[in-house]
Amino acid sequence: MTASPQVVRVPRQVPRWRDLAPFLRPRPFHWRAADRRLARCLSVDDLERAARRRVPTAVWDYVDGGSDGEHAMRRNREAFDRVELRPTAFGQVAEPEVRTSILGRPAAAPIVLAPTGYTRLSHHTGERAVAAAAAAAGLPYTLSTYATTSITDVAAAAPQGRNWFQVYLMKDRSVTLDHLAEAASQGYEALMLTIDTTVTGMKRKDKLNGFAIPPQLSLRTFAGMARHPGWVANILTTEPLRFATFPEGSHHGRWGMSNELREQAIRPADIGWLKEHWDGPVVVKGVLSVADAVTCVEAGADALVLSNHGGRQLDRAPVPLELLPAVVDAVGSRTEVFIDSGVRSGGDIAAALGLGARGVMIGRPYLYGLMVGGRQGVDATLRLLVEELRRAMCLLGTPDIAAIGPEHVRLRST
């Protein structure tokens, strides 16, 4: 016969408070609603879900949507989802160094805040809050030509920041020269020429919501705004929404005039023209082929951004992450190469670095943070991404940014 297993008995005792206390420690209570919202956000995905509840549907669709069938936007994320990070088993480090250099100057992390138009739609503090958060984090911030805060006011909000100015060339070059003069007078560090927006991509959701050219707001749009009275009150009681880098009343600053007035035949010589009129680096954004990357470098570009505009311009455009290794092979020894479009985590940043990028640019992630908590939300977003990158580097076994190489990254076929 098989003996019955013996029952293991453990001595019991009456619980004492000092034994229970470590398990009953309550989480700190946050008095501010924004603090409570942000405390629940442990990833950019969490920020996205929280942000969607903070703004009218029309605003959300403007920020979060892509062009046409949104194929490029989906493919951007699918590429990062295919990333496999490969650790060095015996190289783990406790305190990896995430600092790097960008355009020859120190940066606290390999992150640049991308230009976004109409930022004050996301939160009434807009570009001021984003620039101040970037400055506090030690990261460059890029102000859009179609910003809702002026070049001068952003500089005042982040006087110690690394402020860059994104250029949409105008057919009337005197308008662009005025932008360059104001940016130079306010201490802006670099220009970023965007070359992928000869016309504005079709966002079907914007069209349905009335964010068309010219705007045609529907009852649905007004109803969506009515469900967000705080957002409406903040917009109505602060400075009017407009393209603030243009003089008030200028036809260049009117919504609906951008396609007509913006240069629609950008040439390599325009890079040289900018360098003639700007005493500083010129970054070219919107590069989507090896040939164009080589052309930009030969024309004098100091850095490139591989970008399909976050899937907001040419639908079905190449995916920057997939293009990155070939471009780095072609021009990486001569210039700094960055990517944007789809970056949402520290793991994504590590993948881009491993495939040869100097750094990444982010847009939607910081706008989510802005929607959730204003300046504090942008602070939280940047802190989250840096913490994720640092943790990924710990587990990869890479002591610093330079140590992340192609041996640490593989793009799976499916």
mmCIF file of C-alpha atoms in Angstrom:
data_model
loop_
_atom_site.group_PDB
_atom_site.id
_atom_site.type_symbol
_atom_site.label_atom_id
_atom_site.label_comp_id
_atom_site.label_asym_id
_atom_site.label_seq_id
_atom_site.Cartn_x
_atom_site.Cartn_y
_atom_site.Cartn_z
ATOM 1 C CA MET A 1 0.000 0.000 0.000
ATOM 2 C CA THR A 2 1.090 3.520 -0.731
ATOM 3 C CA ALA A 3 1.455 5.602 2.381
ATOM 4 C CA SER A 4 -0.737 8.712 2.599
ATOM 5 C CA PRO A 5 1.250 11.918 2.231
ATOM 6 C CA GLN A 6 1.841 13.714 5.477
ATOM 7 C CA VAL A 7 0.086 17.008 5.965
ATOM 8 C CA VAL A 8 2.512 19.872 6.495
ATOM 9 C CA ARG A 9 1.401 22.003 9.405
ATOM 10 C CA VAL A 10 2.595 25.555 9.940
ATOM 11 C CA PRO A 11 2.396 27.184 13.393
ATOM 12 C CA ARG A 12 -0.241 29.924 13.574
ATOM 13 C CA GLN A 13 -0.392 33.054 15.645
ATOM 14 C CA VAL A 14 -2.671 36.010 16.259
ATOM 15 C CA PRO A 15 -1.685 38.726 13.730
ATOM 16 C CA ARG A 16 0.011 41.759 15.203
ATOM 17 C CA TRP A 17 -0.290 45.261 13.806
ATOM 18 C CA ARG A 18 3.435 45.604 13.248
ATOM 19 C CA ASP A 19 3.293 42.535 10.972
ATOM 20 C CA LEU A 20 0.368 43.906 8.958
ATOM 21 C CA ALA A 21 1.482 47.520 8.674
ATOM 22 C CA PRO A 22 3.946 47.033 5.768
ATOM 23 C CA PHE A 23 1.136 45.552 3.652
ATOM 24 C CA LEU A 24 -1.443 48.231 4.492
ATOM 25 C CA ARG A 25 0.494 51.299 3.475
ATOM 26 C CA PRO A 26 -1.920 53.419 1.386
ATOM 27 C CA ARG A 27 -0.846 55.065 -1.830
ATOM 28 C CA PRO A 28 -0.271 58.807 -1.514
ATOM 29 C CA PHE A 29 -3.383 60.842 -2.243
ATOM 30 C CA HIS A 30 -3.059 63.432 -5.019
ATOM 31 C CA TRP A 31 -5.122 66.546 -4.428
ATOM 32 C CA ARG A 32 -4.917 67.777 -8.018
ATOM 33 C CA ALA A 33 -7.025 65.932 -10.560
ATOM 34 C CA ALA A 34 -4.181 66.059 -13.082
ATOM 35 C CA ASP A 35 -1.871 64.378 -10.570
ATOM 36 C CA ARG A 36 -4.406 61.589 -10.064
ATOM 37 C CA ARG A 37 -4.763 61.068 -13.810
ATOM 38 C CA LEU A 38 -1.018 60.995 -14.375
ATOM 39 C CA ALA A 39 -0.417 58.637 -11.450
ATOM 40 C CA ARG A 40 -2.467 56.027 -13.329
ATOM 41 C CA CYS A 41 -0.452 56.411 -16.542
ATOM 42 C CA LEU A 42 2.434 53.963 -16.682
ATOM 43 C CA SER A 43 2.957 54.032 -20.441
ATOM 44 C CA VAL A 44 2.235 56.141 -23.510
ATOM 45 C CA ASP A 45 -0.691 53.813 -24.193
ATOM 46 C CA ASP A 46 -2.121 54.779 -20.795
ATOM 47 C CA LEU A 47 -1.587 58.454 -21.600
ATOM 48 C CA GLU A 48 -3.357 57.987 -24.917
ATOM 49 C CA ARG A 49 -6.424 56.470 -23.257
ATOM 50 C CA ALA A 50 -6.550 59.216 -20.631
ATOM 51 C CA ALA A 51 -5.999 61.969 -23.201
ATOM 52 C CA ARG A 52 -8.874 60.832 -25.368
ATOM 53 C CA ARG A 53 -11.268 61.668 -22.533
ATOM 54 C CA ARG A 54 -9.893 65.171 -22.043
ATOM 55 C CA VAL A 55 -10.642 66.836 -25.397
ATOM 56 C CA PRO A 56 -13.516 67.016 -27.893
ATOM 57 C CA THR A 57 -13.669 64.272 -30.503
ATOM 58 C CA ALA A 58 -12.779 66.659 -33.309
ATOM 59 C CA VAL A 59 -9.598 67.710 -31.518
ATOM 60 C CA TRP A 60 -8.712 64.101 -30.742
ATOM 61 C CA ASP A 61 -9.147 63.075 -34.359
ATOM 62 C CA TYR A 62 -7.015 66.003 -35.533
ATOM 63 C CA VAL A 63 -4.135 64.988 -33.258
ATOM 64 C CA ASP A 64 -4.417 61.218 -33.421
ATOM 65 C CA GLY A 65 -5.575 60.604 -36.981
ATOM 66 C CA GLY A 66 -3.659 59.849 -40.150
ATOM 67 C CA SER A 67 -4.192 60.606 -43.805
ATOM 68 C CA ASP A 68 -6.503 58.799 -46.210
ATOM 69 C CA GLY A 69 -6.796 55.118 -45.157
ATOM 70 C CA GLU A 70 -4.243 55.521 -42.324
ATOM 71 C CA HIS A 71 -2.105 52.705 -43.747
ATOM 72 C CA ALA A 72 1.189 54.539 -43.124
ATOM 73 C CA MET A 73 0.233 55.334 -39.544
ATOM 74 C CA ARG A 74 -0.618 51.679 -38.818
ATOM 75 C CA ARG A 75 2.518 50.413 -40.544
ATOM 76 C CA ASN A 76 4.685 52.721 -38.436
ATOM 77 C CA ARG A 77 3.488 50.964 -35.301
ATOM 78 C CA GLU A 78 3.529 47.516 -36.867
ATOM 79 C CA ALA A 79 7.233 47.969 -37.633
ATOM 80 C CA PHE A 80 8.031 48.736 -33.991
ATOM 81 C CA ASP A 81 5.832 45.820 -32.920
ATOM 82 C CA ARG A 82 8.084 43.544 -34.995
ATOM 83 C CA VAL A 83 11.203 44.643 -33.108
ATOM 84 C CA GLU A 84 13.048 41.983 -31.159
ATOM 85 C CA LEU A 85 15.544 43.303 -28.606
ATOM 86 C CA ARG A 86 18.465 40.946 -27.968
ATOM 87 C CA PRO A 87 20.238 41.300 -24.629
ATOM 88 C CA THR A 88 23.865 40.659 -23.855
ATOM 89 C CA ALA A 89 23.529 38.014 -21.171
ATOM 90 C CA PHE A 90 26.600 38.915 -19.133
ATOM 91 C CA GLY A 91 26.647 42.647 -19.718
ATOM 92 C CA GLN A 92 23.884 43.898 -17.433
ATOM 93 C CA VAL A 93 24.495 47.304 -15.900
ATOM 94 C CA ALA A 94 22.683 48.959 -13.014
ATOM 95 C CA GLU A 95 23.007 52.610 -14.040
ATOM 96 C CA PRO A 96 23.234 53.027 -17.831
ATOM 97 C CA GLU A 97 24.133 56.451 -19.207
ATOM 98 C CA VAL A 98 21.363 57.828 -21.437
ATOM 99 C CA ARG A 99 22.994 61.182 -22.132
ATOM 100 C CA THR A 100 24.201 61.808 -25.657
ATOM 101 C CA SER A 101 25.039 64.639 -28.050
ATOM 102 C CA ILE A 102 22.653 66.137 -30.599
ATOM 103 C CA LEU A 103 23.961 68.576 -33.203
ATOM 104 C CA GLY A 104 27.222 68.755 -31.301
ATOM 105 C CA ARG A 105 25.697 69.747 -27.965
ATOM 106 C CA PRO A 106 24.887 67.647 -24.886
ATOM 107 C CA ALA A 107 21.369 66.253 -24.548
ATOM 108 C CA ALA A 108 19.942 64.479 -21.520
ATOM 109 C CA ALA A 109 18.573 61.688 -23.732
ATOM 110 C CA PRO A 110 18.389 60.851 -27.457
ATOM 111 C CA ILE A 111 14.988 62.519 -27.816
ATOM 112 C CA VAL A 112 13.876 65.633 -29.719
ATOM 113 C CA LEU A 113 10.364 67.036 -29.378
ATOM 114 C CA ALA A 114 8.926 67.289 -32.885
ATOM 115 C CA PRO A 115 7.008 70.274 -34.269
ATOM 116 C CA THR A 116 3.225 70.046 -34.006
ATOM 117 C CA GLY A 117 0.784 72.541 -35.451
ATOM 118 C CA TYR A 118 -2.094 73.998 -33.462
ATOM 119 C CA THR A 119 -0.701 72.682 -30.171
ATOM 120 C CA ARG A 120 -3.066 74.835 -28.102
ATOM 121 C CA LEU A 121 -5.947 72.683 -29.333
ATOM 122 C CA SER A 122 -4.568 69.960 -27.051
ATOM 123 C CA HIS A 123 -4.281 72.252 -24.030
ATOM 124 C CA HIS A 124 -4.584 76.006 -23.713
ATOM 125 C CA THR A 125 -0.980 76.319 -22.440
ATOM 126 C CA GLY A 126 0.193 74.812 -25.713
ATOM 127 C CA GLU A 127 3.707 75.364 -26.999
ATOM 128 C CA ARG A 128 4.766 77.303 -23.911
ATOM 129 C CA ALA A 129 4.193 74.253 -21.710
ATOM 130 C CA VAL A 130 5.907 71.881 -24.118
ATOM 131 C CA ALA A 131 8.973 74.090 -24.562
ATOM 132 C CA ALA A 132 9.313 74.585 -20.800
ATOM 133 C CA ALA A 133 9.058 70.831 -20.168
ATOM 134 C CA ALA A 134 11.663 70.087 -22.845
ATOM 135 C CA ALA A 135 14.030 72.669 -21.361
ATOM 136 C CA ALA A 136 13.631 71.202 -17.882
ATOM 137 C CA ALA A 137 14.340 67.722 -19.270
ATOM 138 C CA GLY A 138 17.430 68.880 -21.162
ATOM 139 C CA LEU A 139 15.960 68.049 -24.584
ATOM 140 C CA PRO A 140 15.522 70.093 -27.793
ATOM 141 C CA TYR A 141 12.044 71.338 -28.695
ATOM 142 C CA THR A 142 11.000 72.256 -32.240
ATOM 143 C CA LEU A 143 8.428 75.012 -32.777
ATOM 144 C CA SER A 144 6.243 74.672 -35.876
ATOM 145 C CA THR A 145 5.752 77.341 -38.502
ATOM 146 C CA TYR A 146 2.048 76.751 -37.824
ATOM 147 C CA ALA A 147 2.370 77.079 -34.067
ATOM 148 C CA THR A 148 -0.304 78.732 -31.955
ATOM 149 C CA THR A 149 2.318 80.564 -29.872
ATOM 150 C CA SER A 150 4.810 83.013 -31.316
ATOM 151 C CA ILE A 151 8.534 82.453 -31.717
ATOM 152 C CA THR A 152 9.226 85.151 -29.126
ATOM 153 C CA ASP A 153 6.698 83.904 -26.574
ATOM 154 C CA VAL A 154 8.074 80.355 -26.714
ATOM 155 C CA ALA A 155 11.591 81.675 -26.153
ATOM 156 C CA ALA A 156 10.318 83.596 -23.123
ATOM 157 C CA ALA A 157 8.671 80.433 -21.753
ATOM 158 C CA ALA A 158 11.891 78.414 -22.121
ATOM 159 C CA PRO A 159 14.782 80.901 -22.042
ATOM 160 C CA GLN A 160 17.334 78.199 -21.171
ATOM 161 C CA GLY A 161 15.907 75.682 -23.633
ATOM 162 C CA ARG A 162 17.344 74.255 -26.805
ATOM 163 C CA ASN A 163 14.700 75.740 -29.069
ATOM 164 C CA TRP A 164 14.619 74.816 -32.749
ATOM 165 C CA PHE A 165 12.364 76.314 -35.429
ATOM 166 C CA GLN A 166 10.641 74.199 -38.067
ATOM 167 C CA VAL A 167 10.431 75.861 -41.474
ATOM 168 C CA TYR A 168 7.772 75.524 -44.100
ATOM 169 C CA LEU A 169 9.219 77.509 -46.973
ATOM 170 C CA MET A 170 6.853 80.140 -48.310
ATOM 171 C CA LYS A 171 6.637 81.181 -51.946
ATOM 172 C CA ASP A 172 7.193 84.698 -50.655
ATOM 173 C CA ARG A 173 10.673 84.191 -49.233
ATOM 174 C CA SER A 174 10.486 87.443 -47.284
ATOM 175 C CA VAL A 175 8.003 85.730 -44.937
ATOM 176 C CA THR A 176 10.488 82.935 -44.257
ATOM 177 C CA LEU A 177 13.299 85.451 -43.800
ATOM 178 C CA ASP A 178 11.202 87.219 -41.167
ATOM 179 C CA HIS A 179 10.790 83.902 -39.336
ATOM 180 C CA LEU A 180 14.523 83.271 -39.475
ATOM 181 C CA ALA A 181 15.328 86.761 -38.199
ATOM 182 C CA GLU A 182 12.951 86.439 -35.238
ATOM 183 C CA ALA A 183 14.220 82.960 -34.380
ATOM 184 C CA ALA A 184 17.829 84.153 -34.515
ATOM 185 C CA SER A 185 17.068 87.167 -32.338
ATOM 186 C CA GLN A 186 15.450 84.874 -29.742
ATOM 187 C CA GLY A 187 18.386 82.475 -29.566
ATOM 188 C CA TYR A 188 16.957 79.527 -31.475
ATOM 189 C CA GLU A 189 19.598 76.907 -32.084
ATOM 190 C CA ALA A 190 18.635 75.153 -35.327
ATOM 191 C CA LEU A 191 16.248 75.163 -38.257
ATOM 192 C CA MET A 192 14.265 72.144 -39.373
ATOM 193 C CA LEU A 193 13.168 72.230 -43.007
ATOM 194 C CA THR A 194 10.152 69.998 -43.640
ATOM 195 C CA ILE A 195 10.101 68.700 -47.227
ATOM 196 C CA ASP A 196 7.124 66.316 -47.246
ATOM 197 C CA THR A 197 4.257 68.810 -47.170
ATOM 198 C CA THR A 198 3.929 70.351 -50.610
ATOM 199 C CA VAL A 199 0.203 70.005 -49.963
ATOM 200 C CA THR A 200 -1.579 69.031 -46.762
ATOM 201 C CA GLY A 201 -2.582 65.384 -46.560
ATOM 202 C CA MET A 202 -6.266 64.488 -46.542
ATOM 203 C CA LYS A 203 -7.450 63.528 -43.064
ATOM 204 C CA ARG A 204 -10.909 62.111 -43.576
ATOM 205 C CA LYS A 205 -11.846 62.415 -39.916
ATOM 206 C CA ASP A 206 -10.952 66.119 -39.972
ATOM 207 C CA LYS A 207 -13.126 66.603 -43.032
ATOM 208 C CA LEU A 208 -16.082 64.951 -41.306
ATOM 209 C CA ASN A 209 -15.488 66.956 -38.120
ATOM 210 C CA GLY A 210 -15.311 70.287 -39.933
ATOM 211 C CA PHE A 211 -11.524 70.657 -39.716
ATOM 212 C CA ALA A 212 -11.578 71.278 -43.440
ATOM 213 C CA ILE A 213 -10.367 74.120 -45.640
ATOM 214 C CA PRO A 214 -12.178 76.364 -44.885
ATOM 215 C CA PRO A 215 -13.530 75.083 -41.520
ATOM 216 C CA GLN A 216 -17.149 73.916 -41.608
ATOM 217 C CA LEU A 217 -18.171 72.896 -38.107
ATOM 218 C CA SER A 218 -21.059 70.455 -37.888
ATOM 219 C CA LEU A 219 -23.651 69.943 -35.151
ATOM 220 C CA ARG A 220 -21.694 66.817 -34.204
ATOM 221 C CA THR A 221 -18.572 68.927 -33.701
ATOM 222 C CA PHE A 222 -20.405 71.421 -31.506
ATOM 223 C CA ALA A 223 -21.970 68.591 -29.500
ATOM 224 C CA GLY A 224 -18.543 67.092 -28.915
ATOM 225 C CA MET A 225 -17.252 70.411 -27.637
ATOM 226 C CA ALA A 226 -20.251 70.813 -25.346
ATOM 227 C CA ARG A 227 -19.233 67.629 -23.542
ATOM 228 C CA HIS A 228 -15.927 69.295 -22.606
ATOM 229 C CA PRO A 229 -16.899 72.625 -21.013
ATOM 230 C CA GLY A 230 -13.527 72.983 -19.281
ATOM 231 C CA TRP A 231 -11.678 72.733 -22.576
ATOM 232 C CA VAL A 232 -14.067 75.240 -24.157
ATOM 233 C CA ALA A 233 -13.716 77.668 -21.241
ATOM 234 C CA ASN A 234 -9.913 77.533 -21.401
ATOM 235 C CA ILE A 235 -9.901 78.156 -25.151
ATOM 236 C CA LEU A 236 -12.386 81.046 -24.927
ATOM 237 C CA THR A 237 -10.699 82.808 -21.998
ATOM 238 C CA THR A 238 -7.127 82.721 -23.349
ATOM 239 C CA GLU A 239 -5.585 84.309 -26.408
ATOM 240 C CA PRO A 240 -7.433 83.516 -29.661
ATOM 241 C CA LEU A 241 -6.329 80.447 -31.593
ATOM 242 C CA ARG A 242 -4.324 81.459 -34.639
ATOM 243 C CA PHE A 243 -1.076 80.731 -36.440
ATOM 244 C CA ALA A 244 0.944 82.944 -34.134
ATOM 245 C CA THR A 245 4.279 82.941 -35.982
ATOM 246 C CA PHE A 246 2.696 85.186 -38.613
ATOM 247 C CA PRO A 247 1.687 88.820 -37.981
ATOM 248 C CA GLU A 248 -1.895 89.129 -36.813
ATOM 249 C CA GLY A 249 -4.173 89.573 -39.809
ATOM 250 C CA SER A 250 -1.601 88.228 -42.261
ATOM 251 C CA HIS A 251 -3.113 86.111 -45.013
ATOM 252 C CA HIS A 252 -0.243 83.645 -44.454
ATOM 253 C CA GLY A 253 -1.668 82.974 -41.007
ATOM 254 C CA ARG A 254 -5.176 82.126 -42.167
ATOM 255 C CA TRP A 255 -6.359 78.567 -41.893
ATOM 256 C CA GLY A 256 -7.018 77.437 -45.431
ATOM 257 C CA MET A 257 -4.321 79.503 -47.119
ATOM 258 C CA SER A 258 -1.337 77.276 -46.328
ATOM 259 C CA ASN A 259 -1.372 75.146 -49.489
ATOM 260 C CA GLU A 260 -1.718 78.197 -51.696
ATOM 261 C CA LEU A 261 1.085 80.205 -50.056
ATOM 262 C CA ARG A 262 3.531 77.471 -49.104
ATOM 263 C CA GLU A 263 6.336 76.566 -51.510
ATOM 264 C CA GLN A 264 5.276 73.515 -53.486
ATOM 265 C CA ALA A 265 8.473 72.966 -55.462
ATOM 266 C CA ILE A 266 11.236 72.506 -52.881
ATOM 267 C CA ARG A 267 14.661 71.825 -54.395
ATOM 268 C CA PRO A 268 18.057 70.847 -52.943
ATOM 269 C CA ALA A 269 19.187 74.434 -53.547
ATOM 270 C CA ASP A 270 16.667 75.548 -50.909
ATOM 271 C CA ILE A 271 18.786 73.833 -48.264
ATOM 272 C CA GLY A 272 21.744 75.931 -49.365
ATOM 273 C CA TRP A 273 19.551 79.050 -49.388
ATOM 274 C CA LEU A 274 18.591 78.434 -45.775
ATOM 275 C CA LYS A 275 22.217 77.923 -44.785
ATOM 276 C CA GLU A 276 23.117 81.227 -46.427
ATOM 277 C CA HIS A 277 20.561 83.013 -44.261
ATOM 278 C CA TRP A 278 20.946 81.058 -41.021
ATOM 279 C CA ASP A 279 23.992 80.910 -38.781
ATOM 280 C CA GLY A 280 23.446 77.460 -37.330
ATOM 281 C CA PRO A 281 22.537 73.863 -38.148
ATOM 282 C CA VAL A 282 19.875 73.016 -40.724
ATOM 283 C CA VAL A 283 17.992 69.740 -40.209
ATOM 284 C CA VAL A 284 15.929 68.287 -43.067
ATOM 285 C CA LYS A 285 12.772 66.383 -42.058
ATOM 286 C CA GLY A 286 10.653 64.156 -44.267
ATOM 287 C CA VAL A 287 13.383 62.132 -45.979
ATOM 288 C CA LEU A 288 12.063 58.769 -47.200
ATOM 289 C CA SER A 289 14.690 57.348 -49.543
ATOM 290 C CA VAL A 290 18.424 56.705 -49.599
ATOM 291 C CA ALA A 291 18.751 58.844 -52.727
ATOM 292 C CA ASP A 292 17.064 61.840 -51.075
ATOM 293 C CA ALA A 293 19.206 61.374 -47.964
ATOM 294 C CA VAL A 294 22.368 61.557 -50.071
ATOM 295 C CA THR A 295 21.050 64.590 -51.949
ATOM 296 C CA CYS A 296 20.231 66.431 -48.708
ATOM 297 C CA VAL A 297 23.682 65.791 -47.253
ATOM 298 C CA GLU A 298 25.395 66.902 -50.441
ATOM 299 C CA ALA A 299 23.245 70.062 -50.385
ATOM 300 C CA GLY A 300 24.531 70.891 -46.892
ATOM 301 C CA ALA A 301 22.049 69.379 -44.416
ATOM 302 C CA ASP A 302 23.553 69.025 -40.944
ATOM 303 C CA ALA A 303 21.099 66.283 -39.920
ATOM 304 C CA LEU A 304 18.232 64.277 -41.385
ATOM 305 C CA VAL A 305 14.929 63.069 -39.993
ATOM 306 C CA LEU A 306 13.470 59.985 -41.628
ATOM 307 C CA SER A 307 9.765 60.698 -41.296
ATOM 308 C CA ASN A 308 6.451 60.036 -42.973
ATOM 309 C CA HIS A 309 4.901 62.784 -40.834
ATOM 310 C CA GLY A 310 3.441 60.252 -38.436
ATOM 311 C CA GLY A 311 1.302 58.871 -41.257
ATOM 312 C CA ARG A 312 -0.354 62.251 -41.778
ATOM 313 C CA GLN A 313 0.853 63.034 -45.315
ATOM 314 C CA LEU A 314 1.437 60.477 -48.090
ATOM 315 C CA ASP A 315 -0.461 57.354 -47.136
ATOM 316 C CA ARG A 316 1.403 54.073 -47.772
ATOM 317 C CA ALA A 317 4.704 55.976 -47.550
ATOM 318 C CA PRO A 318 7.836 54.055 -46.501
ATOM 319 C CA VAL A 319 8.221 53.268 -42.801
ATOM 320 C CA PRO A 320 11.168 55.212 -41.316
ATOM 321 C CA LEU A 321 12.300 52.400 -39.008
ATOM 322 C CA GLU A 322 12.565 49.981 -41.929
ATOM 323 C CA LEU A 323 14.460 52.528 -44.018
ATOM 324 C CA LEU A 324 16.881 53.479 -41.255
ATOM 325 C CA PRO A 325 19.714 50.939 -41.699
ATOM 326 C CA ALA A 326 20.116 51.662 -45.431
ATOM 327 C CA VAL A 327 20.199 55.437 -44.880
ATOM 328 C CA VAL A 328 22.701 55.126 -42.037
ATOM 329 C CA ASP A 329 24.911 52.976 -44.276
ATOM 330 C CA ALA A 330 24.762 55.644 -46.982
ATOM 331 C CA VAL A 331 25.199 58.868 -45.003
ATOM 332 C CA GLY A 332 25.607 58.012 -41.324
ATOM 333 C CA SER A 333 29.306 58.824 -41.322
ATOM 334 C CA ARG A 334 28.605 62.319 -42.661
ATOM 335 C CA THR A 335 25.539 63.450 -40.749
ATOM 336 C CA GLU A 336 23.251 62.707 -37.821
ATOM 337 C CA VAL A 337 20.195 60.624 -38.681
ATOM 338 C CA PHE A 338 17.005 60.742 -36.603
ATOM 339 C CA ILE A 339 13.659 59.034 -37.075
ATOM 340 C CA ASP A 340 10.114 59.770 -36.037
ATOM 341 C CA SER A 341 6.678 58.302 -36.823
ATOM 342 C CA GLY A 342 5.512 55.646 -34.394
ATOM 343 C CA VAL A 343 7.913 56.050 -31.448
ATOM 344 C CA ARG A 344 5.971 55.349 -28.232
ATOM 345 C CA SER A 345 8.317 53.710 -25.730
ATOM 346 C CA GLY A 346 11.840 53.458 -24.429
ATOM 347 C CA GLY A 347 12.102 50.104 -26.190
ATOM 348 C CA ASP A 348 11.254 51.838 -29.471
ATOM 349 C CA ILE A 349 14.013 54.358 -28.807
ATOM 350 C CA ALA A 350 16.510 51.573 -28.079
ATOM 351 C CA ALA A 351 15.529 49.859 -31.331
ATOM 352 C CA ALA A 352 16.094 53.036 -33.350
ATOM 353 C CA LEU A 353 19.483 53.582 -31.716
ATOM 354 C CA GLY A 354 20.485 50.001 -32.397
ATOM 355 C CA LEU A 355 19.648 50.414 -36.088
ATOM 356 C CA GLY A 356 21.876 53.484 -36.302
ATOM 357 C CA ALA A 357 19.798 56.538 -35.394
ATOM 358 C CA ARG A 358 21.369 59.333 -33.366
ATOM 359 C CA GLY A 359 18.015 59.799 -31.694
ATOM 360 C CA VAL A 360 14.248 59.918 -32.171
ATOM 361 C CA MET A 361 11.603 62.596 -32.440
ATOM 362 C CA ILE A 362 8.246 62.347 -30.675
ATOM 363 C CA GLY A 363 5.023 64.216 -31.352
ATOM 364 C CA ARG A 364 1.786 62.499 -30.370
ATOM 365 C CA PRO A 365 3.180 61.099 -27.072
ATOM 366 C CA TYR A 366 3.903 64.538 -25.637
ATOM 367 C CA LEU A 367 0.571 65.842 -26.931
ATOM 368 C CA TYR A 368 -1.165 63.048 -25.000
ATOM 369 C CA GLY A 369 0.673 64.166 -21.876
ATOM 370 C CA LEU A 370 -0.275 67.779 -22.586
ATOM 371 C CA MET A 371 -3.953 66.839 -22.855
ATOM 372 C CA VAL A 372 -3.869 64.881 -19.611
ATOM 373 C CA GLY A 373 -2.005 67.373 -17.447
ATOM 374 C CA GLY A 374 -0.652 70.421 -19.259
ATOM 375 C CA ARG A 375 3.024 71.134 -18.609
ATOM 376 C CA GLN A 376 3.058 68.501 -15.862
ATOM 377 C CA GLY A 377 1.756 65.920 -18.318
ATOM 378 C CA VAL A 378 4.569 66.647 -20.762
ATOM 379 C CA ASP A 379 7.066 66.358 -17.887
ATOM 380 C CA ALA A 380 5.570 62.966 -17.031
ATOM 381 C CA THR A 381 5.716 61.762 -20.642
ATOM 382 C CA LEU A 382 9.382 62.630 -21.037
ATOM 383 C CA ARG A 383 10.251 61.131 -17.661
ATOM 384 C CA LEU A 384 8.396 57.924 -18.559
ATOM 385 C CA LEU A 385 10.204 57.531 -21.903
ATOM 386 C CA VAL A 386 13.628 58.134 -20.359
ATOM 387 C CA GLU A 387 12.917 55.678 -17.544
ATOM 388 C CA GLU A 388 11.785 53.057 -20.069
ATOM 389 C CA LEU A 389 14.921 53.601 -22.144
ATOM 390 C CA ARG A 390 17.129 53.302 -19.085
ATOM 391 C CA ARG A 391 15.392 50.093 -18.012
ATOM 392 C CA ALA A 392 15.701 48.631 -21.528
ATOM 393 C CA MET A 393 19.415 49.440 -21.516
ATOM 394 C CA CYS A 394 19.849 47.753 -18.136
ATOM 395 C CA LEU A 395 18.275 44.587 -19.460
ATOM 396 C CA LEU A 396 20.091 44.753 -22.790
ATOM 397 C CA GLY A 397 23.408 45.042 -21.001
ATOM 398 C CA THR A 398 24.406 48.320 -22.663
ATOM 399 C CA PRO A 399 26.209 50.795 -20.382
ATOM 400 C CA ASP A 400 25.640 53.836 -22.614
ATOM 401 C CA ILE A 401 23.925 54.972 -25.797
ATOM 402 C CA ALA A 402 26.942 54.231 -27.976
ATOM 403 C CA ALA A 403 26.918 50.590 -26.843
ATOM 404 C CA ILE A 404 23.500 49.899 -28.405
ATOM 405 C CA GLY A 405 24.236 48.327 -31.774
ATOM 406 C CA PRO A 406 22.665 46.250 -34.533
ATOM 407 C CA GLU A 407 23.467 43.084 -32.595
ATOM 408 C CA HIS A 408 20.819 44.154 -30.073
ATOM 409 C CA VAL A 409 17.976 44.621 -32.587
ATOM 410 C CA ARG A 410 16.205 42.416 -35.081
ATOM 411 C CA LEU A 411 13.150 43.273 -37.164
ATOM 412 C CA ARG A 412 11.106 40.088 -37.310
ATOM 413 C CA SER A 413 9.450 39.299 -40.627
ATOM 414 C CA THR A 414 6.052 38.774 -38.999
#
